[in-house]
PDB file of C-alpha atoms and ligand atoms in Angstrom:
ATOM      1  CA  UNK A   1       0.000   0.000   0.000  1.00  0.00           C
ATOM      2  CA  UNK A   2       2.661   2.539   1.127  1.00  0.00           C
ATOM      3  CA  UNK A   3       6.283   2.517  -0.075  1.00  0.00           C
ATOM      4  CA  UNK A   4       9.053   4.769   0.632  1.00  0.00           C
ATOM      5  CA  UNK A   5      12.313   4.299  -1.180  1.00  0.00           C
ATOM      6  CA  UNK A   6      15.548   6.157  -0.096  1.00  0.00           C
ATOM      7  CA  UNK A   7      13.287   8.710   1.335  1.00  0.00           C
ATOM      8  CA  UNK A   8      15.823  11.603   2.802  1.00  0.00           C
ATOM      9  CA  UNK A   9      14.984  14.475   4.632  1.00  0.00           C
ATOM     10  CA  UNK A  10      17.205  17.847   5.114  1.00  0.00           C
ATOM     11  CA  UNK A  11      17.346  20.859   6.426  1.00  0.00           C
ATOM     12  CA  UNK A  12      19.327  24.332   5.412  1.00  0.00           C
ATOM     13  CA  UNK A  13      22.069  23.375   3.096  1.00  0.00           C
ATOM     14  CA  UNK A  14      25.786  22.904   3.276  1.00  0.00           C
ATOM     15  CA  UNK A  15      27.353  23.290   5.910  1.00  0.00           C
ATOM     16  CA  UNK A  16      24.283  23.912   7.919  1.00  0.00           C
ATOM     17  CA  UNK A  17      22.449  21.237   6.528  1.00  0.00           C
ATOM     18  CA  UNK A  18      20.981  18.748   8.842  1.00  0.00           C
ATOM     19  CA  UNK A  19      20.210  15.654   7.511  1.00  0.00           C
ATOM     20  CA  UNK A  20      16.793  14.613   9.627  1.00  0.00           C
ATOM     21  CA  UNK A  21      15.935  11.200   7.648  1.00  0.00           C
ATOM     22  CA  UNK A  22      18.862   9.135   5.677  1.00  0.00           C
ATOM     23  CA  UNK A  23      18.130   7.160   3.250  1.00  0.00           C
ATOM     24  CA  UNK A  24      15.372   5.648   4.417  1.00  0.00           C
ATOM     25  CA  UNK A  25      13.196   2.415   2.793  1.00  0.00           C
ATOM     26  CA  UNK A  26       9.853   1.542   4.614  1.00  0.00           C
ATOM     27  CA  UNK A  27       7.075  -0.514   3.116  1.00  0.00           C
ATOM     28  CA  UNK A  28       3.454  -1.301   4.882  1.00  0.00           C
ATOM     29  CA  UNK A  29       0.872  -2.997   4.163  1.00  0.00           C
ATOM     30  CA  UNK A  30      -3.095  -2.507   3.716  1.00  0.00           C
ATOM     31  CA  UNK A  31      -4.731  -3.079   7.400  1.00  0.00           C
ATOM     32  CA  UNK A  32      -1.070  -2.655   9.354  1.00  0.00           C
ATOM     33  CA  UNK A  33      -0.838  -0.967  12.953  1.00  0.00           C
ATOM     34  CA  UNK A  34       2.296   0.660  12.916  1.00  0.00           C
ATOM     35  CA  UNK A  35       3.898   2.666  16.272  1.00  0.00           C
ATOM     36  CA  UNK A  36       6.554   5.301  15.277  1.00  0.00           C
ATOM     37  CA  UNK A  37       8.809   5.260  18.165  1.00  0.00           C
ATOM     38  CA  UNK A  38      12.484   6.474  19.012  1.00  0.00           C
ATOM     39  CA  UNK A  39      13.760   9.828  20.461  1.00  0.00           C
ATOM     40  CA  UNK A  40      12.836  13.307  20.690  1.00  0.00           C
ATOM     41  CA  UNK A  41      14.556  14.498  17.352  1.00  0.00           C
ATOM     42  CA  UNK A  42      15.049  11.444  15.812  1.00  0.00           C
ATOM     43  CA  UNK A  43      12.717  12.098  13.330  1.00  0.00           C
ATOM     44  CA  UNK A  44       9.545  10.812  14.204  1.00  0.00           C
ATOM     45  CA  UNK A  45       6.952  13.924  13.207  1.00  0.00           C
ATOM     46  CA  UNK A  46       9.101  13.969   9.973  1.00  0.00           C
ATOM     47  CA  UNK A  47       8.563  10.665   8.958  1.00  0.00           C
ATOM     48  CA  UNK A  48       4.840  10.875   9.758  1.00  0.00           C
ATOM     49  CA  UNK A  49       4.384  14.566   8.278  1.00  0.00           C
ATOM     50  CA  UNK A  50       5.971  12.606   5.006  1.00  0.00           C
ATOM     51  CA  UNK A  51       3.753   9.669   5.104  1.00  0.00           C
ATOM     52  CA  UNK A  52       0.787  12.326   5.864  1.00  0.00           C
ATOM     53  CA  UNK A  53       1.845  14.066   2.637  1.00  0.00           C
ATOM     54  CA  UNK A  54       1.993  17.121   5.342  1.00  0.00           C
ATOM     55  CA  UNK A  55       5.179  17.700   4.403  1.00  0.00           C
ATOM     56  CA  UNK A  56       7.506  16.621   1.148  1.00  0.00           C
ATOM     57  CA  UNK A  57      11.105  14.764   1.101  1.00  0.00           C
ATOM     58  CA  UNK A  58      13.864  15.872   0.018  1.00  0.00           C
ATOM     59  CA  UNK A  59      15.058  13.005  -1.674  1.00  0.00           C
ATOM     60  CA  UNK A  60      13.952   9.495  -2.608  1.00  0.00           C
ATOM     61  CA  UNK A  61      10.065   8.339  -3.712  1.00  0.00           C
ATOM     62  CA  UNK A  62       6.574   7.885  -1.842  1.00  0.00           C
ATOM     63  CA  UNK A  63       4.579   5.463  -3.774  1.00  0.00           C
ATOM     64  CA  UNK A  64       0.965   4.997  -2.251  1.00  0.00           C
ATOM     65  CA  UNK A  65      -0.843   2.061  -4.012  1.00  0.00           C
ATOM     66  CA  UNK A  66       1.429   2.750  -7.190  1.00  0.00           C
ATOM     67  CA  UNK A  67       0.864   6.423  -7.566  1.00  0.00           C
ATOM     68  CA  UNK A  68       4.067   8.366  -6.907  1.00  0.00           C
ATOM     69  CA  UNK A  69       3.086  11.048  -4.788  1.00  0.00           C
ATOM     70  CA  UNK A  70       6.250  13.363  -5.787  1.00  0.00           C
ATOM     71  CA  UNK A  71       4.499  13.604  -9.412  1.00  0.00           C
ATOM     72  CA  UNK A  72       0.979  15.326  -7.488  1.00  0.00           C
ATOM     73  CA  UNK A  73       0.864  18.879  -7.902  1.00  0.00           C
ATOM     74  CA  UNK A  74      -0.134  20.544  -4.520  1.00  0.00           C
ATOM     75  CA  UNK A  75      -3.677  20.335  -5.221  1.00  0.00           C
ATOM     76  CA  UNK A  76      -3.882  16.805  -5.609  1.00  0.00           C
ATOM     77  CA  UNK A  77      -1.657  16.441  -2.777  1.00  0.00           C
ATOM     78  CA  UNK A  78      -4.164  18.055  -0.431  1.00  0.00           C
ATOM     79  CA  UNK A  79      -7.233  15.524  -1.800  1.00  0.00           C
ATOM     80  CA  UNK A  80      -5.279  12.726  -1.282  1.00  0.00           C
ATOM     81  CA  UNK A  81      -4.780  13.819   2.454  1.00  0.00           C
ATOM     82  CA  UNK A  82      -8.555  14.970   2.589  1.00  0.00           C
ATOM     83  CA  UNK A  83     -10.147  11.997   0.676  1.00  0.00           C
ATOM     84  CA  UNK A  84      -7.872   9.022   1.506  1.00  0.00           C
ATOM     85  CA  UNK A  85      -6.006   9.907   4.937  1.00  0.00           C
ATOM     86  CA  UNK A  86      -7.466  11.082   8.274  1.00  0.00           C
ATOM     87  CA  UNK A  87      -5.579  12.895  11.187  1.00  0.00           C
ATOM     88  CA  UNK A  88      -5.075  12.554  15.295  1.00  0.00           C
ATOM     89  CA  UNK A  89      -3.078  14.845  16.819  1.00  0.00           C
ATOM     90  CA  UNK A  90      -1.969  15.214  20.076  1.00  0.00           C
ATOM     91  CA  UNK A  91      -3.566  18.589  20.745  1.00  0.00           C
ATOM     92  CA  UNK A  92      -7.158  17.218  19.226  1.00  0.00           C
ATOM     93  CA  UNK A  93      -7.338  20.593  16.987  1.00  0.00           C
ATOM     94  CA  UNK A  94     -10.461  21.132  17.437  1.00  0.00           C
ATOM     95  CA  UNK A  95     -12.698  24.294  16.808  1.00  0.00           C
ATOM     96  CA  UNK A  96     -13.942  26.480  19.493  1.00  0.00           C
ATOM     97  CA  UNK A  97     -16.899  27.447  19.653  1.00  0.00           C
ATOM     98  CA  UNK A  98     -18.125  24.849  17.275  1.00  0.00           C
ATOM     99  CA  UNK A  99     -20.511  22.075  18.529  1.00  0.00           C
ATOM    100  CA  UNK A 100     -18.827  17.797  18.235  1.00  0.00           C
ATOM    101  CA  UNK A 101     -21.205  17.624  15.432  1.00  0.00           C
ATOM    102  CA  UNK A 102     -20.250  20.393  13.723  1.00  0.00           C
ATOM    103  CA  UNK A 103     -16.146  19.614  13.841  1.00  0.00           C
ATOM    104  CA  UNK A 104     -16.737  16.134  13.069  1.00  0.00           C
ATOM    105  CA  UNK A 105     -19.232  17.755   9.731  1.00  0.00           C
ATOM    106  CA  UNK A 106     -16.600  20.069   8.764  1.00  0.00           C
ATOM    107  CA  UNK A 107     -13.720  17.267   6.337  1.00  0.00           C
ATOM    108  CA  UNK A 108     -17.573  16.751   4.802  1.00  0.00           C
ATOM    109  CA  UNK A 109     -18.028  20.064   3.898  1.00  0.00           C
ATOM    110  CA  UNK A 110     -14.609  20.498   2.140  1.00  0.00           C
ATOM    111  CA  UNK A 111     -15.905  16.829   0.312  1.00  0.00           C
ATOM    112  CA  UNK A 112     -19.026  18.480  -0.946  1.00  0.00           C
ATOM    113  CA  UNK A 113     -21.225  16.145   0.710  1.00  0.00           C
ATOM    114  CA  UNK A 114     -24.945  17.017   1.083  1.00  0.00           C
ATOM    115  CA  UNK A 115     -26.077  18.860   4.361  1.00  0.00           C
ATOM    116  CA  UNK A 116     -28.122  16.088   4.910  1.00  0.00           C
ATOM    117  CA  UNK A 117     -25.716  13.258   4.566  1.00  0.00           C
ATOM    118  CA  UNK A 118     -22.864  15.306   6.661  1.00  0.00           C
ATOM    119  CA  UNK A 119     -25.466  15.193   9.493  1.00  0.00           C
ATOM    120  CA  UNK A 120     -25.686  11.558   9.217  1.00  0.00           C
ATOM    121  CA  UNK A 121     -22.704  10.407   8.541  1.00  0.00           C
ATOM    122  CA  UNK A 122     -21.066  12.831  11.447  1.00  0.00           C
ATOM    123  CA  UNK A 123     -23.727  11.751  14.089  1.00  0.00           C
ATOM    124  CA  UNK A 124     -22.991   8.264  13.203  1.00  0.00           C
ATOM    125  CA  UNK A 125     -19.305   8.616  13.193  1.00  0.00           C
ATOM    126  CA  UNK A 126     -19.869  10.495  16.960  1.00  0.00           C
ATOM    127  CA  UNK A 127     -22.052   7.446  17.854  1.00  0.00           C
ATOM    128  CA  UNK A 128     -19.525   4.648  16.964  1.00  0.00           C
ATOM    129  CA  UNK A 129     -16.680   6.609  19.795  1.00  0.00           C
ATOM    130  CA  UNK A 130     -18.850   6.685  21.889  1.00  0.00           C
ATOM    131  CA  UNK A 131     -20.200  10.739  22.008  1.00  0.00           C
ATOM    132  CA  UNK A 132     -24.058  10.487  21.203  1.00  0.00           C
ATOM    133  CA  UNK A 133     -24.826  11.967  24.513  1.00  0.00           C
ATOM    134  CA  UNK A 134     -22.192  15.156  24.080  1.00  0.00           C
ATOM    135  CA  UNK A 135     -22.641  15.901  20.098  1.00  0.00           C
ATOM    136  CA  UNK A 136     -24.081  19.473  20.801  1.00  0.00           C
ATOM    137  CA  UNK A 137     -21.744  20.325  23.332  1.00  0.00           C
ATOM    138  CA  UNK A 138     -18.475  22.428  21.917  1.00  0.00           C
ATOM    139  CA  UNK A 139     -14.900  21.704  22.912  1.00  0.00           C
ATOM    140  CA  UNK A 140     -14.706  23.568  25.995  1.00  0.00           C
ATOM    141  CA  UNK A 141     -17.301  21.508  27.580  1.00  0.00           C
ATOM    142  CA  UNK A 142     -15.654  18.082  26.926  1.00  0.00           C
ATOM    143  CA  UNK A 143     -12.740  16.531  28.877  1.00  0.00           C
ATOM    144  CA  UNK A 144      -9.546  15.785  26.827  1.00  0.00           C
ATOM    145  CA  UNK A 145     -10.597  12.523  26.237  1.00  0.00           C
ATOM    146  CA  UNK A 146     -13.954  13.197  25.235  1.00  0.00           C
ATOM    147  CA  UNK A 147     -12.034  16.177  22.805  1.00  0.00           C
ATOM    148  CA  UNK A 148     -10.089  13.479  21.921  1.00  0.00           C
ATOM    149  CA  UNK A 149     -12.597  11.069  20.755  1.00  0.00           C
ATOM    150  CA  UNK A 150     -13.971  13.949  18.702  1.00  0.00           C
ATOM    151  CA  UNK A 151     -11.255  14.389  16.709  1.00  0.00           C
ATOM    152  CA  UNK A 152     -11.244  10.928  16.313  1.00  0.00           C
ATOM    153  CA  UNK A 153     -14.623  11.002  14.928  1.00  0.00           C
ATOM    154  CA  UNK A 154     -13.668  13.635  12.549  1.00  0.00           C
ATOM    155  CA  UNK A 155     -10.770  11.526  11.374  1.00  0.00           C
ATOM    156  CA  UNK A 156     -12.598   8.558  10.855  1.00  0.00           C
ATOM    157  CA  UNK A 157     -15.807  10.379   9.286  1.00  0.00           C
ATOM    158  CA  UNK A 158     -14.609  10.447   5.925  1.00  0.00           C
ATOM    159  CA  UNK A 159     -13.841   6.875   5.917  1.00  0.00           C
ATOM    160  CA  UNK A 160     -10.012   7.091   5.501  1.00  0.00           C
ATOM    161  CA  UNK A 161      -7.795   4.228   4.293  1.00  0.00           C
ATOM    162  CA  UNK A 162      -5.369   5.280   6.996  1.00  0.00           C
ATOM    163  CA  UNK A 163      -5.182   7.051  10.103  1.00  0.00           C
ATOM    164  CA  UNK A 164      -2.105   8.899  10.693  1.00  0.00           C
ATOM    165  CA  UNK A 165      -1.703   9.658  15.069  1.00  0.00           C
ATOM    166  CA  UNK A 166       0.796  11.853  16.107  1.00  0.00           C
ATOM    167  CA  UNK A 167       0.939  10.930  19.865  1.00  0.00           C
ATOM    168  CA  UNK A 168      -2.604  10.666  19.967  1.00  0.00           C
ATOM    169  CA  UNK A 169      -2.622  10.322  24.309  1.00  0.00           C
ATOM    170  CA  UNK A 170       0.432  12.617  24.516  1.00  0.00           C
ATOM    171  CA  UNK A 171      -2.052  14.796  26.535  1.00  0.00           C
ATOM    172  CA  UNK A 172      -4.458  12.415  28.157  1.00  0.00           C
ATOM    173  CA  UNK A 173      -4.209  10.385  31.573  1.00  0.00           C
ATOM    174  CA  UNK A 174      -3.320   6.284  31.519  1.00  0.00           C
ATOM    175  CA  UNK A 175      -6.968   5.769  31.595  1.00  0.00           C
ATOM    176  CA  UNK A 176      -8.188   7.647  28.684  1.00  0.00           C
ATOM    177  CA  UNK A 177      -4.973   7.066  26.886  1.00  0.00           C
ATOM    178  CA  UNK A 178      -5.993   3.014  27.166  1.00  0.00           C
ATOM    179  CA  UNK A 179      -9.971   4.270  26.204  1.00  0.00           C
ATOM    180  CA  UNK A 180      -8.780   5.761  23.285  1.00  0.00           C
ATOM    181  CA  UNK A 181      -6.000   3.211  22.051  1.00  0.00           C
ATOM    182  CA  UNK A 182      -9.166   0.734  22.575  1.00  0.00           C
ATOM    183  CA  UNK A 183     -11.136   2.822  19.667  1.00  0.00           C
ATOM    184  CA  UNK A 184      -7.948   3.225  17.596  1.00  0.00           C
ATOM    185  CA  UNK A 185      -7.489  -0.415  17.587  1.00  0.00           C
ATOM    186  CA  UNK A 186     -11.095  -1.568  16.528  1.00  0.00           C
ATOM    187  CA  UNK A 187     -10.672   0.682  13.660  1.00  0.00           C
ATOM    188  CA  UNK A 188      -7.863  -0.759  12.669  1.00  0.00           C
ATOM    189  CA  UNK A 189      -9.899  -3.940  13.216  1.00  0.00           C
ATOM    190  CA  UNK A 190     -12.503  -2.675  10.652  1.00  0.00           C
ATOM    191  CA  UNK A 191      -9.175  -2.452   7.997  1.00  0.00           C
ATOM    192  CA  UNK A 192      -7.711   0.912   8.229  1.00  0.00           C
ATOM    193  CA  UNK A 193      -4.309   1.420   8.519  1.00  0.00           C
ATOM    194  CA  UNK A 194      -2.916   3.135  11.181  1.00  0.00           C
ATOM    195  CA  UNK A 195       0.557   4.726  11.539  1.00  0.00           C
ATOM    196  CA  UNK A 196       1.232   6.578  14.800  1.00  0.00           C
ATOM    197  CA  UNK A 197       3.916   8.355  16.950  1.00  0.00           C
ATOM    198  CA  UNK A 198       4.259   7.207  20.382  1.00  0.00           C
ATOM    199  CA  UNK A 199       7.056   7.612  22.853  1.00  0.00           C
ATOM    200  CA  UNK A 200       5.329   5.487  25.178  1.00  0.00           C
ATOM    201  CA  UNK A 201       5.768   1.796  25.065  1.00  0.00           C
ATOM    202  CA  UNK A 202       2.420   0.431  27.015  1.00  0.00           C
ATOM    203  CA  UNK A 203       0.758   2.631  23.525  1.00  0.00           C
ATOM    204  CA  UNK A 204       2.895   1.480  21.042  1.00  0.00           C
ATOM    205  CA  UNK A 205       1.652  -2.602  22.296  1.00  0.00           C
ATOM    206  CA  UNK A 206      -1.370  -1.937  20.179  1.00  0.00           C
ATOM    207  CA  UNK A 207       0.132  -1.621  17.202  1.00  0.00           C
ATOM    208  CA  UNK A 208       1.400  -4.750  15.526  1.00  0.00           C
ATOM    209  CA  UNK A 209       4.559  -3.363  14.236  1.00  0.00           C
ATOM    210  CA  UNK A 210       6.803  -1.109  16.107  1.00  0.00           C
ATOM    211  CA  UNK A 211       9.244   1.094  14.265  1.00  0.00           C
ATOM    212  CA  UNK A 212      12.206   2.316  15.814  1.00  0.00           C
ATOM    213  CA  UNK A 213      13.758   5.142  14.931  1.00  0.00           C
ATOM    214  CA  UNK A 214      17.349   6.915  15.949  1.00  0.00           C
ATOM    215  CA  UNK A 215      19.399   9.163  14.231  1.00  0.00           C
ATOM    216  CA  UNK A 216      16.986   9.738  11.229  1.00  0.00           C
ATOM    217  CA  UNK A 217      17.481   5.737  10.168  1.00  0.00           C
ATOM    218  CA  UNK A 218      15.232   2.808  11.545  1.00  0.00           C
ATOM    219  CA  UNK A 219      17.058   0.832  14.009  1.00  0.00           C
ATOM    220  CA  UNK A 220      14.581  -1.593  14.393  1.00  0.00           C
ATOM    221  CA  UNK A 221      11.580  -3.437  13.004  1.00  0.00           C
ATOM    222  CA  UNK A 222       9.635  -5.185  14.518  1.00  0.00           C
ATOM    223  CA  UNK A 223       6.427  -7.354  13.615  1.00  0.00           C
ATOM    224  CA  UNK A 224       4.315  -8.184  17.131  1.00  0.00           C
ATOM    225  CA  UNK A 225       2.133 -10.381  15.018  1.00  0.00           C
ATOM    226  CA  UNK A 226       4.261 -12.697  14.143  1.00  0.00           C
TER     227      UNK A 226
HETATM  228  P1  ADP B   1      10.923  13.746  16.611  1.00  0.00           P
HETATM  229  O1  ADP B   1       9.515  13.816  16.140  1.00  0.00           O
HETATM  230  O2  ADP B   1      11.478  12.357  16.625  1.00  0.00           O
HETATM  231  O3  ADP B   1      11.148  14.447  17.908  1.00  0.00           O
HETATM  232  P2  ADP B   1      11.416  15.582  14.449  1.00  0.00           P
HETATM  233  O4  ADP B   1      11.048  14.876  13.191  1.00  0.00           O
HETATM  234  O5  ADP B   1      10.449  16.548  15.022  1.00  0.00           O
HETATM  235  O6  ADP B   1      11.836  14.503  15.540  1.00  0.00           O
HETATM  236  O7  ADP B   1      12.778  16.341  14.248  1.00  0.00           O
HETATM  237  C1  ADP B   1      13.974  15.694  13.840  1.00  0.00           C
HETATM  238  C2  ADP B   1      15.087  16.714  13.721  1.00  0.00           C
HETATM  239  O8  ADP B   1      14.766  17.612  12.667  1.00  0.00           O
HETATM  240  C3  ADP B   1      15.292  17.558  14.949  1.00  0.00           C
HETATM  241  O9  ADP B   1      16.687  17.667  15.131  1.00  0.00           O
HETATM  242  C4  ADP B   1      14.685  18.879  14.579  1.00  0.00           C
HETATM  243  O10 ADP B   1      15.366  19.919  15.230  1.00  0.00           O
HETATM  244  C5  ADP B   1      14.898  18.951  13.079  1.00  0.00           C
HETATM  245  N1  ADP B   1      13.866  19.749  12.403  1.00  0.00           N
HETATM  246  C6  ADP B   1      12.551  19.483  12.365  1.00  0.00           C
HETATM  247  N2  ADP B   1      11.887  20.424  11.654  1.00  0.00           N
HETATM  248  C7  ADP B   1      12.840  21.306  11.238  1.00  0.00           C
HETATM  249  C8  ADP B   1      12.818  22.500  10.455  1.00  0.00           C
HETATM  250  N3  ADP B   1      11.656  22.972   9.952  1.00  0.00           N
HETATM  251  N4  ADP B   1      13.979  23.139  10.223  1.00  0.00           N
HETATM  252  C9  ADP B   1      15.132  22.643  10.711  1.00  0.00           C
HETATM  253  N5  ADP B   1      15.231  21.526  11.446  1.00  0.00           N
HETATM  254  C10 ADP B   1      14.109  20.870  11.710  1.00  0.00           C
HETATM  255  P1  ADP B   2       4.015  17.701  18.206  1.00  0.00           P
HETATM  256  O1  ADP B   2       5.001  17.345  17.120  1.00  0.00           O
HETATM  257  O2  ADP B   2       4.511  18.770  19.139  1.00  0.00           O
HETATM  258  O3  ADP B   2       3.470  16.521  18.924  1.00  0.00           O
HETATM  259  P2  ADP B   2       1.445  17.879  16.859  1.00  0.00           P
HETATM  260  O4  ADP B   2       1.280  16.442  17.161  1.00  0.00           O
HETATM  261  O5  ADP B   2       0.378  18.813  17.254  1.00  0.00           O
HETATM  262  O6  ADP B   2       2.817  18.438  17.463  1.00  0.00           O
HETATM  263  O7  ADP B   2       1.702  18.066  15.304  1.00  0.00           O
HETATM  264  C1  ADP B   2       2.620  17.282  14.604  1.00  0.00           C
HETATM  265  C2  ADP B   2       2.862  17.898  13.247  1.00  0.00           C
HETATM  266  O8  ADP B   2       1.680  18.025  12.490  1.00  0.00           O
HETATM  267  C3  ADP B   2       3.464  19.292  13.329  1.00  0.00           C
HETATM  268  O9  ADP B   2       4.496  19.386  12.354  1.00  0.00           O
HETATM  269  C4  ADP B   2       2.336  20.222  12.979  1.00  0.00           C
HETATM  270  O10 ADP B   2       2.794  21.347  12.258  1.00  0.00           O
HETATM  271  C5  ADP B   2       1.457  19.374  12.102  1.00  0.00           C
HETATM  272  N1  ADP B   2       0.036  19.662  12.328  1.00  0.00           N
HETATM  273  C6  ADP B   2      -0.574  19.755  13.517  1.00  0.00           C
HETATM  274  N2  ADP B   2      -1.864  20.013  13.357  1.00  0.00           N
HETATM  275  C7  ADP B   2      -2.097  20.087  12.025  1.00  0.00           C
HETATM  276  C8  ADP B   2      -3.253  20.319  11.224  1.00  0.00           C
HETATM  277  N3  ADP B   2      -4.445  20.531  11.738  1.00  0.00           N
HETATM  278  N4  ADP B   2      -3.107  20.312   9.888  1.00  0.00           N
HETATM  279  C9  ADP B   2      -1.910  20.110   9.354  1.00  0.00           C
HETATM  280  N5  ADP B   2      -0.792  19.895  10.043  1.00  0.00           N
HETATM  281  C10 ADP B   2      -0.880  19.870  11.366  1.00  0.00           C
END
């Protein structure tokens, strides 16, 4: 599904270039949970920007299903994030002011769908992590991991063929962290993808393949499933 080849990553140039990714090869597969881990600055956000088509390499080629993503032009860059990728983020992102429902509508909107159908589908999508009781409350009045669960809902709404988590518990307790690892995970279990950035170890244990990471080169491998 995914394939990076030499993938490289820098920074400035000569001599204050910093090379953040080295040559880097990384293949995964449809319906893989894969945990990001190594570091602070060994290039984990980079890595998952690049897979996120957030951000672009400097070096090296991103093939998802076949396309080469280097050939999109920024436009079609940004609909293959919008229609085929969703996004978790540590800090949930969330509007103010702006009722569950309405955050989880709002990928919809940019789609085109129907005012009808966004209703649906983003009341179902709040329904399936657990938020039917909260979906007219806004931001302010959730906890992080109801927040959380939101953006979750938001992600998921558009019915990505991966989720991309960057330290999706980073701000929640042990509790919620586990709560929301549990939704992540059956997800995954209804075949998406999901790639995420963890530091912790007791979150990367739901993936099924842990990535390590040091120096800007994977150190390690390794496949739980197996
Ligand atoms: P991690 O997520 O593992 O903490 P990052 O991918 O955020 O690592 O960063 C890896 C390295 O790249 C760090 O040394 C960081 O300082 C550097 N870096 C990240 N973004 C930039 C940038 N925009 N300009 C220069 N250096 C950067
Ligand atoms: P951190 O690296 O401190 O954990 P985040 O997890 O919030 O920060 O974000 C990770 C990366 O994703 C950052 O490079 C940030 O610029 C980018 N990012 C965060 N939120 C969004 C967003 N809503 N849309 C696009 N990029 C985002």
């Amino acid at each position: 599904m995914i394939s990076l080849e030499q993938i490289t990553k820098t920074y400035g140039s000569g001599e204050a270039a910093t090379h953040v990714l080295h040559p880097l090869d990384l293949r995964i597969g449809q319906g893989e949970f894969v945990a990001i881990m190594g570091p602070s600055g060994s290039g984990k956000s980079t890595l998952l920007n690049i897979l996120g088509a957030l951000d672009v390499p400097s070096g090296g080629r991103y093939r998802f299903e076949g396309t080469d993503l280097g050939r999109l032009t920024h436009e079609q860059r940004a609909l293959f994030r919008r229609y085929v990728l969703g996004f978790v983020f540590q800090g949930f992102n969330l509007l103010k002011r702006t009722s569950a429902l309405e955050n989880v509508e709002m990928p919809l909107i940019y789609q085109g769908v129907s005012a009808r159908e966004r209703r649906e589908r983003a009341e179902e999508a709040l329904v399936q992590v657990g938020l039917a009781e909260r979906m007219h409350h806004d931001p302010s009045q959730l906890s992080g991991g109801q927040q959380q669960r939101v953006a979750i809902a938001r992600a998921i709404v558009t019915q990505p063929q991966v989720l991309i988590a960057d330290e999706p518990t980073g701000n929640l307790d042990t509790q919620r962290s586990h709560e929301i690892m549990e939704l992540i995970r059956g997800f995954n279990a209804k075949g998406i993808t999901v790639i995420m950035v963890t530091h912790e170890e007791e979150i990367a244990d739901y993936a099924s393949r842990t990535i390590l990471l040091r120096d800007g080169r994977i150190e390690r491998d390794t496949d739980h499933a197996a």
